[in-house]
mmCIF file of C-alpha atoms in Angstrom:
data_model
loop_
_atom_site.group_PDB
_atom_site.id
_atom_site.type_symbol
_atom_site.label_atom_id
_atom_site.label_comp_id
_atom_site.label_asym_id
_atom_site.label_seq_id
_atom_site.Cartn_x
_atom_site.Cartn_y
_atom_site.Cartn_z
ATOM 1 C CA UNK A 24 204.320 96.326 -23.368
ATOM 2 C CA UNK A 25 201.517 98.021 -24.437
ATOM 3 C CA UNK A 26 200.947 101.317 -26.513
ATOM 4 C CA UNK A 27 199.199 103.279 -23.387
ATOM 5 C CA UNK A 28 201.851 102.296 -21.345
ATOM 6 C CA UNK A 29 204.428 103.594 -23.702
ATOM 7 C CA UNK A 30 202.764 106.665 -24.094
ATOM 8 C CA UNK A 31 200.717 107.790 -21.584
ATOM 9 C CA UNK A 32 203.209 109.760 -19.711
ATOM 10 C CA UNK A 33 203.570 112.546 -22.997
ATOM 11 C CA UNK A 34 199.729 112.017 -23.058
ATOM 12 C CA UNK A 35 198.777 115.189 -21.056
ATOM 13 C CA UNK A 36 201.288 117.389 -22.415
ATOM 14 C CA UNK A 37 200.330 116.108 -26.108
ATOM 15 C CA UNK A 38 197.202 117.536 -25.490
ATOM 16 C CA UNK A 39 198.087 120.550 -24.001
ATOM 17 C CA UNK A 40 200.396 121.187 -27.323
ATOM 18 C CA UNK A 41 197.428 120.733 -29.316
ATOM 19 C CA UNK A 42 194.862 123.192 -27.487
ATOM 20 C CA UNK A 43 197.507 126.251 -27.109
ATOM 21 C CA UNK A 44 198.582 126.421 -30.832
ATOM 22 C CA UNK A 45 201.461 128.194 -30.283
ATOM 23 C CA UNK A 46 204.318 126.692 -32.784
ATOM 24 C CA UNK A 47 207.338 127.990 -31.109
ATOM 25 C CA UNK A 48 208.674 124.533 -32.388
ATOM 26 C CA UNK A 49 208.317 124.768 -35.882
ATOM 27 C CA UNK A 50 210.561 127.912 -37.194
ATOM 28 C CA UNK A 51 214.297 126.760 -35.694
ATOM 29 C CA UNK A 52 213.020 122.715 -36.607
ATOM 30 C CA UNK A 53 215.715 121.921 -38.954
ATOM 31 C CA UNK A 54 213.470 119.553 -41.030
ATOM 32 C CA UNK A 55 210.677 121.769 -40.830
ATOM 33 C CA UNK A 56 212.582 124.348 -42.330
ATOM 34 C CA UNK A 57 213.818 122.235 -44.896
ATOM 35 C CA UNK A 58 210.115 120.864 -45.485
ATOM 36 C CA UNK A 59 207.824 123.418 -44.638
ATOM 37 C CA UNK A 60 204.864 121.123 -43.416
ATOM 38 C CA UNK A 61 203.577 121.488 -40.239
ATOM 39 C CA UNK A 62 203.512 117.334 -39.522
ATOM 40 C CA UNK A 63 206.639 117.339 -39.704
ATOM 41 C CA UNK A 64 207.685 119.832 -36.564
ATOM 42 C CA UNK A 65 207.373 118.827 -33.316
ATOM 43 C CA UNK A 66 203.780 119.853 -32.912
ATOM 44 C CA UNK A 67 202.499 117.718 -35.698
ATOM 45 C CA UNK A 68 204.472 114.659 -34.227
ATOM 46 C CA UNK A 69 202.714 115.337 -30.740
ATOM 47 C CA UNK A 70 198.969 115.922 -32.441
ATOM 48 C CA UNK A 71 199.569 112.319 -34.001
ATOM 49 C CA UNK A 72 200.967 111.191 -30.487
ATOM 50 C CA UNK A 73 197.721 112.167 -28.917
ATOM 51 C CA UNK A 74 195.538 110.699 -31.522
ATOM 52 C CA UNK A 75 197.263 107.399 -32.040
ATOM 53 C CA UNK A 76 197.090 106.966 -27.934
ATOM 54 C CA UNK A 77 193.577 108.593 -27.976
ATOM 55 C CA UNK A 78 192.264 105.852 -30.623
ATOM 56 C CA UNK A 79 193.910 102.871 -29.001
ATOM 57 C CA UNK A 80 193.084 104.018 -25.046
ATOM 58 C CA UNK A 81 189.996 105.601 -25.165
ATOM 59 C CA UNK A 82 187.817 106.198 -28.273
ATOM 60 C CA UNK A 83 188.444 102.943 -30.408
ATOM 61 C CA UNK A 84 186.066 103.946 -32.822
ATOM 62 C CA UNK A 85 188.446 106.743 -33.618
ATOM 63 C CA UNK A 86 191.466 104.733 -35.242
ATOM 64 C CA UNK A 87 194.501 106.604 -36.477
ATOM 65 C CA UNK A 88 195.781 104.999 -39.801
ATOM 66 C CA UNK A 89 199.599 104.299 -39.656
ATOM 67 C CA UNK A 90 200.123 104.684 -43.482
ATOM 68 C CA UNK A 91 203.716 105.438 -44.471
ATOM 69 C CA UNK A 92 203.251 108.505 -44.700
ATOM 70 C CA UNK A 93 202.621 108.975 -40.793
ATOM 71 C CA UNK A 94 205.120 106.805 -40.028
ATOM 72 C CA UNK A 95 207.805 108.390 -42.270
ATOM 73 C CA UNK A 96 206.410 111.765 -40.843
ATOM 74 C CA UNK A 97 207.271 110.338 -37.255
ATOM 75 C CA UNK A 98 210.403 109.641 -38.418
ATOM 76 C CA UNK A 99 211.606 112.502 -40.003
ATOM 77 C CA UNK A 100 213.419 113.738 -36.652
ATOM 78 C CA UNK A 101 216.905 114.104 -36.052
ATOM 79 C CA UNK A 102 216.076 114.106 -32.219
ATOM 80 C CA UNK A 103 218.177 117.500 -32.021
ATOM 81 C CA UNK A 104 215.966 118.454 -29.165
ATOM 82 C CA UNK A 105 215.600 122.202 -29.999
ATOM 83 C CA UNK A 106 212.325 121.781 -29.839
ATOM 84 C CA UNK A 107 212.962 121.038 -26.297
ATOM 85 C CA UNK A 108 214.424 124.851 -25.517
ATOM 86 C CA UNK A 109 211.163 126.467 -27.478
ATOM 87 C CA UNK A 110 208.787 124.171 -25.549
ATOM 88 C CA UNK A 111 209.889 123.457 -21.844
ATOM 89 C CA UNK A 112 208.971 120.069 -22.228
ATOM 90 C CA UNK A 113 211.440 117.336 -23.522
ATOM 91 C CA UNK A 114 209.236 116.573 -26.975
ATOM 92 C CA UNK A 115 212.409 114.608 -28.322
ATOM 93 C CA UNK A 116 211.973 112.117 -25.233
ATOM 94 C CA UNK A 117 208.520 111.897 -26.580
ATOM 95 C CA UNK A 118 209.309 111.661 -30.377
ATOM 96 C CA UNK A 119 211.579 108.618 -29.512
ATOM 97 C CA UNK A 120 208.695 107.066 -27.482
ATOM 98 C CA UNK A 121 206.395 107.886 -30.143
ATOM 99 C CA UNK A 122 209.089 105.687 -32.491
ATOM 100 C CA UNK A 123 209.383 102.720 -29.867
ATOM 101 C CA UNK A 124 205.456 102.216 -30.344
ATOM 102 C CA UNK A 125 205.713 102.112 -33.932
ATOM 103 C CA UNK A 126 208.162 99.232 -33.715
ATOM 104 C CA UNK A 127 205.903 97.392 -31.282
ATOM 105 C CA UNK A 128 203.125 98.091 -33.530
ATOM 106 C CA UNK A 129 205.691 96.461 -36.462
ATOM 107 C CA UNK A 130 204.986 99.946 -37.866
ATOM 108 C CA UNK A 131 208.695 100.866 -37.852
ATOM 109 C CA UNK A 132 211.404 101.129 -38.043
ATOM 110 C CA UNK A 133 212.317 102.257 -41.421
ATOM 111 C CA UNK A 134 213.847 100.476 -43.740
ATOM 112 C CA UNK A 135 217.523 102.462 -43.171
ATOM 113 C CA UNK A 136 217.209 101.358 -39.724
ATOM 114 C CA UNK A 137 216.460 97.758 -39.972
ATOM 115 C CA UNK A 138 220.136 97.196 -42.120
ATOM 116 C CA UNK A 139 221.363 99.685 -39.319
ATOM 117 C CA UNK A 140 220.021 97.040 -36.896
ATOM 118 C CA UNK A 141 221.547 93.697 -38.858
ATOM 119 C CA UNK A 142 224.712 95.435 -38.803
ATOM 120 C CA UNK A 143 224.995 96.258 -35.620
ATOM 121 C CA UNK A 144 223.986 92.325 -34.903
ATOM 122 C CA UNK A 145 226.466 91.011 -37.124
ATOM 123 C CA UNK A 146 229.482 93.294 -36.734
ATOM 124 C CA UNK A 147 228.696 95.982 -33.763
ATOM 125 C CA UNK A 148 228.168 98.718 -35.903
ATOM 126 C CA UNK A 149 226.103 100.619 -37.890
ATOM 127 C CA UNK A 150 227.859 101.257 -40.805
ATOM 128 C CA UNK A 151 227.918 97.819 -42.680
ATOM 129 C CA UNK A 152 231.881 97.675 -41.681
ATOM 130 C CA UNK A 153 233.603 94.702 -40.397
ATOM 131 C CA UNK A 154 234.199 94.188 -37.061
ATOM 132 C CA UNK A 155 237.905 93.138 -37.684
ATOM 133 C CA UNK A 156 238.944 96.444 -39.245
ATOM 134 C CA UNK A 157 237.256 98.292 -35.964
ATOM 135 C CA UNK A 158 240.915 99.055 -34.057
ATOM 136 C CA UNK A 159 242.615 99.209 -37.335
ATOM 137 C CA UNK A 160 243.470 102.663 -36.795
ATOM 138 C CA UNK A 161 245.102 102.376 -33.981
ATOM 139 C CA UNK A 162 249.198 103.594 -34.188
ATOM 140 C CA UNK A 163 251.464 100.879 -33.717
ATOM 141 C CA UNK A 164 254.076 102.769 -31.176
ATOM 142 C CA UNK A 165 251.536 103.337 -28.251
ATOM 143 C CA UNK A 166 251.260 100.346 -25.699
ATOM 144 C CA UNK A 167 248.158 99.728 -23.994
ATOM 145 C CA UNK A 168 247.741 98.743 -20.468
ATOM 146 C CA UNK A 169 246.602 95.115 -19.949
ATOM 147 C CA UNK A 170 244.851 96.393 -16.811
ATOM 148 C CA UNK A 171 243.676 99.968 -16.130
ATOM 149 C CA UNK A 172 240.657 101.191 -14.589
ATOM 150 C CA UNK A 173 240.715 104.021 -17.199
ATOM 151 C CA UNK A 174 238.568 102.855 -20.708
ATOM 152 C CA UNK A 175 238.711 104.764 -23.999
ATOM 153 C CA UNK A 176 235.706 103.704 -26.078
ATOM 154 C CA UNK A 177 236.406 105.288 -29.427
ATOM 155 C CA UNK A 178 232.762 104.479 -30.837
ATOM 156 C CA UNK A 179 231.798 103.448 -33.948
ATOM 157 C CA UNK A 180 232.050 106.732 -35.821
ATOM 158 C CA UNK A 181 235.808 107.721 -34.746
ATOM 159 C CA UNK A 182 236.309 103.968 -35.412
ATOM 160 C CA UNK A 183 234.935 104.091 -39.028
ATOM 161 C CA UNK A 184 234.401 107.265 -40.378
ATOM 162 C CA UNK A 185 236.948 109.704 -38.082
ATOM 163 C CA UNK A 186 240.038 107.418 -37.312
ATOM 164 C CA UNK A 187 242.290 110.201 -37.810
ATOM 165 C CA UNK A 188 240.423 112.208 -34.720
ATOM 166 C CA UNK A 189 240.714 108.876 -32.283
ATOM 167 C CA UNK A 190 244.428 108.610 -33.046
ATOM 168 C CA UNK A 191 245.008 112.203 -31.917
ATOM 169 C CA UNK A 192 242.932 111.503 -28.609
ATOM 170 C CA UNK A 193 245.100 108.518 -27.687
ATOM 171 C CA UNK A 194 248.204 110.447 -28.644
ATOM 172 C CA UNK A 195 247.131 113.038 -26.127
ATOM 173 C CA UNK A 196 246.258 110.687 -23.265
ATOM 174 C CA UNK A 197 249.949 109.134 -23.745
ATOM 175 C CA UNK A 198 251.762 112.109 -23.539
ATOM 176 C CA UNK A 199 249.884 112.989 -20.383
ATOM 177 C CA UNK A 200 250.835 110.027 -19.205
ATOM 178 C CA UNK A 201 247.679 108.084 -18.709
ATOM 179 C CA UNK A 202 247.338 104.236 -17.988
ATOM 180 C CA UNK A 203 244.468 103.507 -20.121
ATOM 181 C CA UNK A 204 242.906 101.008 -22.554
ATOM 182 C CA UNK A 205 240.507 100.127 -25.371
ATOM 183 C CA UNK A 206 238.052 96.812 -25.466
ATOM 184 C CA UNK A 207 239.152 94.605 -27.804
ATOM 185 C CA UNK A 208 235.853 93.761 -28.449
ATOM 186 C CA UNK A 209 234.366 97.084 -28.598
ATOM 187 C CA UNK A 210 231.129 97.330 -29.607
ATOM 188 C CA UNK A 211 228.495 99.921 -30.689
ATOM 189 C CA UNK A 212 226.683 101.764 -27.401
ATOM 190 C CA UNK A 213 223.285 101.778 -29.396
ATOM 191 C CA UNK A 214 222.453 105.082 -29.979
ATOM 192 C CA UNK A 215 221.154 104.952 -33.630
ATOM 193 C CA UNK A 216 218.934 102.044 -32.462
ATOM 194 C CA UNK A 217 217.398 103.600 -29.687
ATOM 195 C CA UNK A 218 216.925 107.266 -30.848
ATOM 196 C CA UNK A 219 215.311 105.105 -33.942
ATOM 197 C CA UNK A 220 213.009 103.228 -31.635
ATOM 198 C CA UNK A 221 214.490 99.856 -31.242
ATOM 199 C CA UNK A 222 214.584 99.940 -27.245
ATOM 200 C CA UNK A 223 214.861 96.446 -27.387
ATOM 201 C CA UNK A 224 218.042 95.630 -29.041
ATOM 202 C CA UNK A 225 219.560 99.009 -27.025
ATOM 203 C CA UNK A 226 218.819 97.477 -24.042
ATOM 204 C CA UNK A 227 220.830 94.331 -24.667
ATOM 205 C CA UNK A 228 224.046 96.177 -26.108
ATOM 206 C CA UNK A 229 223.518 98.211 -22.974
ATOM 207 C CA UNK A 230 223.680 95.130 -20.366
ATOM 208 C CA UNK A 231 226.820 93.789 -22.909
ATOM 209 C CA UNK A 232 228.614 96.888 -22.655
ATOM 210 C CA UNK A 233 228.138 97.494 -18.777
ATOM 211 C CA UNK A 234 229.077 93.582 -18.111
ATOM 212 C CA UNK A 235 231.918 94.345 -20.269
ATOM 213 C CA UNK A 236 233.444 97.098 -18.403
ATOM 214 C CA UNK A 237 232.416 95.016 -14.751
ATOM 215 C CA UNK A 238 234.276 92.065 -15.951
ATOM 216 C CA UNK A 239 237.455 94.570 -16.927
ATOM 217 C CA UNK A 240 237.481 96.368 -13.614
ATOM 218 C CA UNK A 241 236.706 99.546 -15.595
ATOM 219 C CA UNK A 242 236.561 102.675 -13.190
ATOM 220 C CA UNK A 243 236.358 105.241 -15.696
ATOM 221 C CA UNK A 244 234.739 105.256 -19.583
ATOM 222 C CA UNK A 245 236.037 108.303 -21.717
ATOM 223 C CA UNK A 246 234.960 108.779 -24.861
ATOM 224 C CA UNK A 247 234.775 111.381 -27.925
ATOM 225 C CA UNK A 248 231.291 110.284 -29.476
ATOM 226 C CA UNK A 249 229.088 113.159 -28.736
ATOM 227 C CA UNK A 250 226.044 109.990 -28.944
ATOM 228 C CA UNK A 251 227.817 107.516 -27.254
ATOM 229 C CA UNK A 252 228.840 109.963 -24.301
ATOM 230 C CA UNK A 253 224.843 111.003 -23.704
ATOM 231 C CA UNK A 254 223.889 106.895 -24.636
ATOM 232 C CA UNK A 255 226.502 106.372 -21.588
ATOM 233 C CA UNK A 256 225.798 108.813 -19.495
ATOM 234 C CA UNK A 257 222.051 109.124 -19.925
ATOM 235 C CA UNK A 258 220.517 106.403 -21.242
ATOM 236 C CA UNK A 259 221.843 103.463 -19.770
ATOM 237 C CA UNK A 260 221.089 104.140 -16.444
ATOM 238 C CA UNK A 261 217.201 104.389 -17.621
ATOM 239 C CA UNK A 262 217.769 100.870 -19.945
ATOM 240 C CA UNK A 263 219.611 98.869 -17.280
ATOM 241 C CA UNK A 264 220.271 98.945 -13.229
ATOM 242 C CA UNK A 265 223.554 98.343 -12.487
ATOM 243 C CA UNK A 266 224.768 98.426 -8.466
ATOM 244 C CA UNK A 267 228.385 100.181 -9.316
ATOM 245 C CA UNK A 268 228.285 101.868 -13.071
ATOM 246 C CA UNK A 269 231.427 103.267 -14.438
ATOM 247 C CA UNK A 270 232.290 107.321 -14.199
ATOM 248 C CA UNK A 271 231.288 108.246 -17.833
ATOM 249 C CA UNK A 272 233.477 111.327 -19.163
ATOM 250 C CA UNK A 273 233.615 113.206 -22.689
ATOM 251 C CA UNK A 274 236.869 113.923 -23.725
ATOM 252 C CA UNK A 275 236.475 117.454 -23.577
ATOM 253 C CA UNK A 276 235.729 117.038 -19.863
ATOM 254 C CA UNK A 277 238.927 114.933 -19.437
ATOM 255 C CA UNK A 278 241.121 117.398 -21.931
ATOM 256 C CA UNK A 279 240.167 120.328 -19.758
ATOM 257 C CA UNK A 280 240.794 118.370 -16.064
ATOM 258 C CA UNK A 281 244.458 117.730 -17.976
ATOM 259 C CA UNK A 282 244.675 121.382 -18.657
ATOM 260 C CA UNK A 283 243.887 122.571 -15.934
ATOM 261 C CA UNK A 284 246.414 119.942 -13.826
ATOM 262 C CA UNK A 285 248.839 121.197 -16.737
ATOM 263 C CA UNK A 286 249.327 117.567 -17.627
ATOM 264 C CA UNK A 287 249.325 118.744 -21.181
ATOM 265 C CA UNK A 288 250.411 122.171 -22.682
ATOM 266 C CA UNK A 289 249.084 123.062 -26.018
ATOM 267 C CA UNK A 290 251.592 124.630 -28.581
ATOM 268 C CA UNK A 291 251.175 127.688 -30.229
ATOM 269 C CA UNK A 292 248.842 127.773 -33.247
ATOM 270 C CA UNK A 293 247.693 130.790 -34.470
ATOM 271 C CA UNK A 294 244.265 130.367 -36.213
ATOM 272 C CA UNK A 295 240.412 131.980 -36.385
ATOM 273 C CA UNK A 296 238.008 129.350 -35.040
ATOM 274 C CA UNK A 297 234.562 128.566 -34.528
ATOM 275 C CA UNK A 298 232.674 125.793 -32.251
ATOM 276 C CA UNK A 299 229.840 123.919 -33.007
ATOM 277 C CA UNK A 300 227.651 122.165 -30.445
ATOM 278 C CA UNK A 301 226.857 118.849 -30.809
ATOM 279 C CA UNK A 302 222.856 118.059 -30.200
ATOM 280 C CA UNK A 303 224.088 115.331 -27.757
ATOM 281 C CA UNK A 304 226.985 117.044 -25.789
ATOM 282 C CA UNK A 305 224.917 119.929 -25.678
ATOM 283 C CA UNK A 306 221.402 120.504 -25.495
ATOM 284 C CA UNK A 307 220.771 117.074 -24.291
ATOM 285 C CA UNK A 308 224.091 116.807 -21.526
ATOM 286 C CA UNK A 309 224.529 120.279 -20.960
ATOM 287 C CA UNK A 310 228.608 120.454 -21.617
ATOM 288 C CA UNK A 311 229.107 123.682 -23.410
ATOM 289 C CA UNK A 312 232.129 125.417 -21.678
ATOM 290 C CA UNK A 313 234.619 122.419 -21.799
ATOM 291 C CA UNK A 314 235.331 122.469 -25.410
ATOM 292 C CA UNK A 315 235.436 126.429 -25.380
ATOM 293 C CA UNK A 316 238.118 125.700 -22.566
ATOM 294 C CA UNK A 317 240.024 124.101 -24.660
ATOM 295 C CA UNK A 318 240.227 126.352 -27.467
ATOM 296 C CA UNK A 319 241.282 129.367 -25.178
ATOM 297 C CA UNK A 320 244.023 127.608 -23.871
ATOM 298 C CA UNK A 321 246.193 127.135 -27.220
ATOM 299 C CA UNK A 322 247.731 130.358 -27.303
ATOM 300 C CA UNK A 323 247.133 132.588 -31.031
ATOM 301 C CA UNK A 324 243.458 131.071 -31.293
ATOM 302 C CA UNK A 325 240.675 132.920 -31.950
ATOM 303 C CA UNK A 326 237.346 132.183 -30.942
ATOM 304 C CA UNK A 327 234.552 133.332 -32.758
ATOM 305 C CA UNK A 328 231.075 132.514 -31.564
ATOM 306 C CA UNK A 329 228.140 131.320 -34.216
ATOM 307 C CA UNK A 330 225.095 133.784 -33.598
ATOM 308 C CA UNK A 331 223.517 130.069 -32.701
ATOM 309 C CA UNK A 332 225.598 129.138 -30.474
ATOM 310 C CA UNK A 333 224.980 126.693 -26.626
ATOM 311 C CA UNK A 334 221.484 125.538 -26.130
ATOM 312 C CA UNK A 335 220.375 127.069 -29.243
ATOM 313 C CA UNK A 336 223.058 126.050 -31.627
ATOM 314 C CA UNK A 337 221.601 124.818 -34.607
ATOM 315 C CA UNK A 338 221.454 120.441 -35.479
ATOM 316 C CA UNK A 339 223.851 119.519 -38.280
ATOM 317 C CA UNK A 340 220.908 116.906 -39.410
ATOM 318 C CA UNK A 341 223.020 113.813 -38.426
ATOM 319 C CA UNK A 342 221.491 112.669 -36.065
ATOM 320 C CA UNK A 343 218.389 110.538 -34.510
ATOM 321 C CA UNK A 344 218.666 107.778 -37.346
ATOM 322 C CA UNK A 345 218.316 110.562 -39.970
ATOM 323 C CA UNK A 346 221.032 110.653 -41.817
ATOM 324 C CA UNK A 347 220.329 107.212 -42.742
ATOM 325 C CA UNK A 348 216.812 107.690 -43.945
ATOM 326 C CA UNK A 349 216.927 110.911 -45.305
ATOM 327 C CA UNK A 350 220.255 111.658 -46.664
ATOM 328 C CA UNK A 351 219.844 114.429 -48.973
ATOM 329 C CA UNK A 352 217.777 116.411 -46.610
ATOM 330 C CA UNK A 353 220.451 115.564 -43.862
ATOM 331 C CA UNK A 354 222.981 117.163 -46.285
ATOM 332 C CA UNK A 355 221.025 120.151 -46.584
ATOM 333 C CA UNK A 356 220.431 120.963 -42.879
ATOM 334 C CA UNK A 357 224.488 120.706 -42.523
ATOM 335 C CA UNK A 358 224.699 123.107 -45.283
ATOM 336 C CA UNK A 359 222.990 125.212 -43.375
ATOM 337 C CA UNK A 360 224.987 124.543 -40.281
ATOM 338 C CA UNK A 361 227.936 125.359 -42.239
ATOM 339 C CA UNK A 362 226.890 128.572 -43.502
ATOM 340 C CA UNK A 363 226.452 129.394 -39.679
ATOM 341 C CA UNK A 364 230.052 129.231 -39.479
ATOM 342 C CA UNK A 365 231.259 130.911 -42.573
ATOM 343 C CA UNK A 366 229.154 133.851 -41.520
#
């Protein structure tokens, strides 16, 4: 595949960015803010888009050096897609393109990502944890259905890093009397790798995961993971063509169908509570009321809106592959997040 063919779609709008100047992109950037250099917000990413395809397409004798610097510029995205809102054109789709050519060019990915990528080859995740501790977490007095059209994939995250979160969901889908399941050989939908450029490898997990769920009869694929549901949902469809794909739900899709059904009746609980929107569940699959649903339904909570709330709720700098590459900067965009909420 070559780097025009990658590319050449953003090309127009690329240049468009660079001739009107505006930088709408850069102030609500969360890395840019952190940062403060102009490379490293949306519009610098797109100048070195149209350069780098400019150089290799037309004007040869204008070459771009790829130094690390550009490359850990190009990187230094957490894919939140605000830049997407200020714009009106999807510059994260373009950021991730602009990523996929670097690993073509064996330019990228960054070193974070490549153990990322061995990990998720050797035990279907991304966080260097064995695969046989994956379903640990799972409570011993809940019985699975051998065969049910209805899938929970708990991800990698709520596997590893959030068990306590997955137990609750499964405790609510038993009590509302669900027939559902879990894979017993789960594995990781491939977000990190693709949002990190490594189209490749997402592509196969993609084709294992959907031949997975075939082979199970799978009607129905809930899950939690704010990445995995837009991976699902989005993504796949784009990576692989598949005659009859599985529903894909988020749980606070499914939580709010059991409300409203009253298959589930929330108990009292009398607290003052804000909601953050996930980047993925949000700005980039448009589910905003769900979760607020939810929270109005349990009777004594409060719900207090951040001032940056919806499609213009602010990234917690998690995600896109960044928290792996640039952890103490991640850190300090949630900080940020958090005072959000506190205020």
């Amino acid at each position: 595949m070559s780097l025009q063919s990658i590319l050449e779609e953003y090309f127009t709008n690329a240049m468009a960015c660079m001739h009107v100047r505006c930088g709408f992109c850069r102030e609500e950037c969360p890395v840019y803010k952190q940062v403060r250099i102009d490379s490293y917000a949306a519009k610098g990413k797109l100048t070195i888009l149209y350069w780098l395809l400019k150089a290799h397409a037309i004007e040869r004798k204008h070459q771009l050096e790829m130094t690390d610097e550009v490359v850990k510029c190009i990187y230094s995205c957490t894919t939140c897609g605000f830049c997407n809102e200020t714009c009106g054109f999807p510059v994260s789709d373009a950021i991730e393109a602009l990523r996929f050519a670097l690993v073509k060019m064996g330019k990228g990915p960054m070193e974070a990502h490549k153990r990322i990528e061995e990990s998720v080859k050797k035990d279907s995740n991304p966080y260097l944890e064995p695969r046989s501790a994956r379903n640990s977490w799972f409570p011993s007095d809940i019985e699975l259905s051998e065969k049910s059209k209805l899938c929970f994939h708990v991800g990698c995250t709520m596997a590893y890093r959030s068990p306590r979160v997955a137990e609750s969901i499964v405790r609510i889908l038993d009590q509302a009397d669900l027939n559902f399941t879990i894979m017993a050989d789960e594995s990781c939908c491939g977000s990190v790798l693709l949002r990190s450029g490594q189209r490749d490898l997402a592509r196969e997990l993609a084709m294992q995961n959907l031949d997975r769920f075939s082979q199970a009869q799978i009607a129905t694929v809930v899950t939690g993971c704010p990445g995995c549901y837009r991976t699902f949902a989005t993504d796949y469809p784009k990576l692989v063509e598949t005659v009859d794909p599985p529903k894909i739900m988020h749980t606070t899709q499914l939580l709010s169908e059991l409300l409203r059904k009253r298959k589930i009746r929330p108990k009292r609980l009398k607290l003052k509570v804000t909601y953050h929107d996930p980047c993925h569940l949000g700005r980039h699959s448009g589910i905003y009321e769900e979760p607020r649903r939810i929270i109005k339904s349990i009777p004594g909570m409060e719900l207090v809106e951040m001032d940056w709330n919806r499609k213009f709720a602010r990234c917690c700098g998690a995600g896109g592959g960044f928290r792996g590459a640039f952890g103490d900067t991640s850190l300090a965009i949630g900080r940020e997040r958090l005072k959000d909420a506190l205020e």
